Coordinates of C-alpha atoms and ligand atoms in Angstrom, one line a residue:
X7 CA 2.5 31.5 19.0
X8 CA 5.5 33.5 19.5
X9 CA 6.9 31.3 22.3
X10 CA 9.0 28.0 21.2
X11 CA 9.4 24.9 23.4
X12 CA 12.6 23.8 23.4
X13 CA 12.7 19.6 23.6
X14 CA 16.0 17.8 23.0
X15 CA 16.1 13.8 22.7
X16 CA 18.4 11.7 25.1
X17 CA 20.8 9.5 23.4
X18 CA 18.4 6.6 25.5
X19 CA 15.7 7.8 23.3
X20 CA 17.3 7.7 20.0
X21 CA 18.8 4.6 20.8
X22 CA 15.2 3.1 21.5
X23 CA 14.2 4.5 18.6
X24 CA 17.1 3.4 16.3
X25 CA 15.9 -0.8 18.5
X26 CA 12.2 -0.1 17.8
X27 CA 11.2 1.9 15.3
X28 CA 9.5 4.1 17.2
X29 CA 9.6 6.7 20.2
X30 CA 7.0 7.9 22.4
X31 CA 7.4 11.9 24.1
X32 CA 5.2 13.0 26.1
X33 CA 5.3 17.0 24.9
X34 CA 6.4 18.5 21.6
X35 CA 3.9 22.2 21.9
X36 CA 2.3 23.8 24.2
X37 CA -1.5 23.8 25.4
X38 CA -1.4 26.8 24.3
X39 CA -0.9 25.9 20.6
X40 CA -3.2 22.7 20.9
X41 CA -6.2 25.0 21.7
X42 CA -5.4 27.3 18.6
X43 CA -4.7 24.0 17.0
X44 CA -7.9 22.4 17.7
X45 CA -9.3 25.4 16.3
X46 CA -8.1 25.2 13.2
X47 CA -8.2 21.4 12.6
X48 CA -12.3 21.5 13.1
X49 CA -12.8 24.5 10.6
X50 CA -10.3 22.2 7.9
X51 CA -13.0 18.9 8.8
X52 CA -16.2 21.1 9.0
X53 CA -15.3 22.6 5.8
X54 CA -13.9 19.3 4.2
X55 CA -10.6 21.4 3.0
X56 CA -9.1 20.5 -0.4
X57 CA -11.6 17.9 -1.5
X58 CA -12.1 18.8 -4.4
X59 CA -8.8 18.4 -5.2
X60 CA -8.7 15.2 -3.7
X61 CA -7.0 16.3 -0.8
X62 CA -10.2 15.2 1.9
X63 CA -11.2 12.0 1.4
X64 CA -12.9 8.7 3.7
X65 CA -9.8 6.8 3.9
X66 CA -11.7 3.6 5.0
X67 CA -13.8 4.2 2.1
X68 CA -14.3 4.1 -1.8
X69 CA -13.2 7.6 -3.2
X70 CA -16.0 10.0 -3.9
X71 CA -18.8 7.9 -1.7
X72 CA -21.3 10.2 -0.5
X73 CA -21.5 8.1 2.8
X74 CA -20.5 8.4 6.4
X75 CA -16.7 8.8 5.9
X76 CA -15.4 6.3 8.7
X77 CA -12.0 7.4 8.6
X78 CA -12.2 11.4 7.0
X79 CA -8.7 12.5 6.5
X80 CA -6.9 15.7 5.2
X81 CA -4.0 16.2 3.4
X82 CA -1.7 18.9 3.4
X83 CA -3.7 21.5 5.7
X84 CA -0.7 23.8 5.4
X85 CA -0.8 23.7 1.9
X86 CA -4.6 26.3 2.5
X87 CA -3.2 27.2 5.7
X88 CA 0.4 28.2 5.9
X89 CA 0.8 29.4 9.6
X90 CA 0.7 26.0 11.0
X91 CA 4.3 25.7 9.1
X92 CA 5.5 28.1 12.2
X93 CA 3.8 26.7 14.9
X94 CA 6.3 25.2 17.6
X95 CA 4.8 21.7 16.8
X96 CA 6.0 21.8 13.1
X97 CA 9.2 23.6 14.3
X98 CA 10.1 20.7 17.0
X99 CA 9.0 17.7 14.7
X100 CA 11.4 18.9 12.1
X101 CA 14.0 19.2 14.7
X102 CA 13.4 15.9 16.2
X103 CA 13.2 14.4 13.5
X104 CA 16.6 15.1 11.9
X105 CA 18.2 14.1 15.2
X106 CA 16.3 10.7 14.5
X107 CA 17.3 10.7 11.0
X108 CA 20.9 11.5 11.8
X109 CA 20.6 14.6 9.5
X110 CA 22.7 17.6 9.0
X111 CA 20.7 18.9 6.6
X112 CA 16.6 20.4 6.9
X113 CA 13.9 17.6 6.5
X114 CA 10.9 17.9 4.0
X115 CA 8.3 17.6 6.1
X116 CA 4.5 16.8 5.0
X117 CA 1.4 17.0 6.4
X118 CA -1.7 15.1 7.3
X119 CA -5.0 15.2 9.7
X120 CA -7.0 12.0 10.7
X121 CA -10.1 12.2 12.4
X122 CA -12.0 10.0 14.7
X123 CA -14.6 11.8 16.1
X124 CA -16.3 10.5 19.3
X125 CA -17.9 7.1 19.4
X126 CA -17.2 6.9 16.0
X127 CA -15.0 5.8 13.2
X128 CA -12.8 2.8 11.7
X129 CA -9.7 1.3 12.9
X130 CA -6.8 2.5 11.0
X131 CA -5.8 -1.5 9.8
X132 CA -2.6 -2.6 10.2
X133 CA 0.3 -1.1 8.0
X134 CA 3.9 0.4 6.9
X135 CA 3.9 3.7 5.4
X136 CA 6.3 2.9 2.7
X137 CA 3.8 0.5 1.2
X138 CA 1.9 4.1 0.0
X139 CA 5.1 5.7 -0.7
X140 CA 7.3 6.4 -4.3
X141 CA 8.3 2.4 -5.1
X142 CA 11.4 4.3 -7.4
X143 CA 13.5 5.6 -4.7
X144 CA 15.2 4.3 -1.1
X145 CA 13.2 6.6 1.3
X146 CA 14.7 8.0 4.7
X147 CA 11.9 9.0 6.5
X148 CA 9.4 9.2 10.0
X149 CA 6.5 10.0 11.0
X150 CA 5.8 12.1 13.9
X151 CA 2.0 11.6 15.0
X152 CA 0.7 14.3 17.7
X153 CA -2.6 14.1 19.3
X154 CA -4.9 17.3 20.1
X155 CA -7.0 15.3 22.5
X156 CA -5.2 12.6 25.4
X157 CA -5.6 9.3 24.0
X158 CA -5.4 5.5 25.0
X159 CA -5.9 2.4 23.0
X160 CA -9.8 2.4 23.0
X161 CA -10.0 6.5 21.7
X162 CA -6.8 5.3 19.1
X163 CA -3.8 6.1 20.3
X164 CA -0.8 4.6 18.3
X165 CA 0.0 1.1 18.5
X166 CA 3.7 -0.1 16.9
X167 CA 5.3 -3.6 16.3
X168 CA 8.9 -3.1 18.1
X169 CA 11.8 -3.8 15.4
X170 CA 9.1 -4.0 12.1
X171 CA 11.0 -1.8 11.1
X172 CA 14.0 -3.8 10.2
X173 CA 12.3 -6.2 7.9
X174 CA 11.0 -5.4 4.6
X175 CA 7.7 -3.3 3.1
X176 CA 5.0 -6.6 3.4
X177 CA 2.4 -7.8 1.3
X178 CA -0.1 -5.2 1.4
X179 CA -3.7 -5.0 0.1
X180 CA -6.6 -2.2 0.0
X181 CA -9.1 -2.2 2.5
X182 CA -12.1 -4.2 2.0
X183 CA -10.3 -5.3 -1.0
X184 CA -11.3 -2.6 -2.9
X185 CA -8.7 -0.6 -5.0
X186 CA -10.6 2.7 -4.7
X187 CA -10.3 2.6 -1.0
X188 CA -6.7 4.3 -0.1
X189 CA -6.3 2.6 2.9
X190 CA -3.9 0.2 3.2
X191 CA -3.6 -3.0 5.3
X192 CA -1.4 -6.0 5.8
X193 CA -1.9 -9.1 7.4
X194 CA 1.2 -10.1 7.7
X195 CA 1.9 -9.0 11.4
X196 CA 1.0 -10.5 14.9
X197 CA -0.9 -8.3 17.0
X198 CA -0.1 -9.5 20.0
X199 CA 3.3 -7.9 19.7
X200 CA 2.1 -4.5 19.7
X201 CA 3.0 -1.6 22.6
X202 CA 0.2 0.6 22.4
X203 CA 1.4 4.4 23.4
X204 CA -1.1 6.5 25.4
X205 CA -0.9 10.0 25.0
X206 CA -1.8 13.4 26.8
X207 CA -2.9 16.3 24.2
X208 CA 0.4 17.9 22.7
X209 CA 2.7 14.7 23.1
X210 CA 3.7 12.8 20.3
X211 CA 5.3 9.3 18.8
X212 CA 7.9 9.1 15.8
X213 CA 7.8 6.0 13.9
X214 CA 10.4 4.8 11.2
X215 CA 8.5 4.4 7.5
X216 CA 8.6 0.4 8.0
X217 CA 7.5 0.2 11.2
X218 CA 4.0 -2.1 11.9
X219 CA 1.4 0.4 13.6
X220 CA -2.2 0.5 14.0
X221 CA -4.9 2.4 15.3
X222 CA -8.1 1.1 17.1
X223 CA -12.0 2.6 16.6
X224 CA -12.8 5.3 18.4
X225 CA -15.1 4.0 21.0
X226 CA -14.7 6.7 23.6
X227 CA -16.8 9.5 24.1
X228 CA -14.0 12.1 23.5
X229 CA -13.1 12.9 19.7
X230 CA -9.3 11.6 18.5
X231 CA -8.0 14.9 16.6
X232 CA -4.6 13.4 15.5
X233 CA -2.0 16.0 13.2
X234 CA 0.8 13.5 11.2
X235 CA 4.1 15.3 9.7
X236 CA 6.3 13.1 7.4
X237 CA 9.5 14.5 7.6
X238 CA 12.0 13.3 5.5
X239 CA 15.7 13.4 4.3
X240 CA 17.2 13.2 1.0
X241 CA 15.9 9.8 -1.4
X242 CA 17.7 7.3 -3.1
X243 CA 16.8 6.5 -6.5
X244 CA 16.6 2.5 -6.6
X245 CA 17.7 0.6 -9.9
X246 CA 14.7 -1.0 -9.9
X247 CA 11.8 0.0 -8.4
X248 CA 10.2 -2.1 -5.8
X249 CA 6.8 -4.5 -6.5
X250 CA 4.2 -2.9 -5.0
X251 CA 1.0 -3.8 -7.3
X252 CA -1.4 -2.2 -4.9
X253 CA -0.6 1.2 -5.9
X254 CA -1.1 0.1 -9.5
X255 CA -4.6 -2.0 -8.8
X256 CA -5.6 1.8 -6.7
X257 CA -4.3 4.1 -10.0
X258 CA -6.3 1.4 -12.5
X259 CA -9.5 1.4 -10.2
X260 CA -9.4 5.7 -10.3
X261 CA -9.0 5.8 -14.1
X262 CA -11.9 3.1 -14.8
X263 CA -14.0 5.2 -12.5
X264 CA -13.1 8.2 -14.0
X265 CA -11.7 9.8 -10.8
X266 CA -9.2 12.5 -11.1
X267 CA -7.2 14.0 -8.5
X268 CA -4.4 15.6 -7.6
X269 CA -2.7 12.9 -5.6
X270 CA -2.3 9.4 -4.6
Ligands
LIG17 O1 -4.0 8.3 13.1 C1 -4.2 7.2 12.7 O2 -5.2 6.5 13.0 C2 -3.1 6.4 12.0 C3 -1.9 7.2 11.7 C4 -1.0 6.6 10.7 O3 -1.2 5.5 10.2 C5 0.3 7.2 10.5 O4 0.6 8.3 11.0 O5 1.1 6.7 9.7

């Protein structure tokens, strides 16, 4: 892992990115560092790391079923396993990302695994990120989503709304309409509007925290490993905090059902 790729974006790509709300690359590591990758990421879904904290969780399902998990995902695998926050994918997605951001300054970065393994799995419904997020403050964020297998639309590769991301956070509800289900969808959006973004192994799309995306059901016979880092700059505290109820209904549902964890 000693080696580092070095990846610059074209002004053509940030200024796509600035139109869209997203950006698609087609390397950010090495094939190298997906193998070790891929390595790690089946030990932290094998062993369901940081569940009982509340960090592994179905997020297509009710919290603390002891069902399939349609959509298993992991939170914060750096968190139990530090080295990933030197591999060249977490060095080049911070990077990137604050040349998207127009920082000067390091981004926070956060991370997350979602999992569809082969012929398999949920769609991940449509949504905005910021409908999850901290309703107190202005955030200035991205995602950047790398996959650790080559993906198209039917194996669920990212799918993004071009421009969503200048509009507001939309009316969003819980999956299934259930409030202890953590998924989020909205269905406010057209789907016929969506560019879908096939991927090799080790490439990876940035989207903006408002931007539409979506993911299809794994119907492939080849597994979808995807790794997610937030990264983000510096938050604005808002005077009032935005109206997002869902995140109330989810906190309510959790308490009633006597569900405790770490976070939400
Ligand atoms: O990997 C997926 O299926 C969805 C990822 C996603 O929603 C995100 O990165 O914000």
């Amino acid at each position: 892992m000693a080696e580092m790729l070095n990846i610059d974006l074209t002004d053509e790509q940030k200024y796509f990115y600035r139109q869209n709300g997203f950006l698609s690359i087609p390397r950010i590591t090495t094939g190298e560092e997906i193998d070790w990758l891929k390595t790690i990421y089946d030990k932290v879904f094998a062993d369901r790391t940081g569940e009982e904290k509340g960090f592994f969780y179905d997020l297509a399902g009710p919290r603390g079923h002891d069902g399939r998990n349609e959509l298993p995902q992991a939170l914060g695998p750096d968190i139990s396993i530090p080295e990933l926050r030197e591999s060249i994918y977490y060095k080049n997605a911070k990077r990137l990302s604050s040349q998207l951001l127009t920082l000067d300054q390091e981004v926070h970065v956060g991370g997350h695994m979602i999992y569809k393994p082969a012929k398999y799995g949920a769609e991940t419904p449509w949504h905005q990120d910021e409908a999850y997020w901290d309703p107190e403050v202005f955030s200035n964020g991205l995602s950047v989503w790398m996959p650790l297998d080559s993906v198209m639309k039917e194996s669920g590769c990212m799918q993004f709304i071009p421009g969503s991301h200048k509009g507001d956070v939309k009316w969003h509800r819980h999956i299934d309409d259930n409030p202890l289900v953590h998924g989020l969808v909205t269905d406010d959006v057209d789907p016929s509007e969506a560019i879908a973004c096939p991927l090799p192994a080790g490439g990876a799309t940035f989207h903006h925290t408002r931007t539409l995306h979506y993911t299809a059901p794994n119907t492939t016979d080849n597994p979808r490993r995807a790794y997610i880092l937030v990264c983000s700059g510096p938050e604005e505290k808002r005077d009032k905090p935005a109206y997002r109820p869902w995140q109330d209904e989810e906190r309510q549902a959790m308490k009633a059902a006597k569900i405790d964890v770490e976070y939400l």
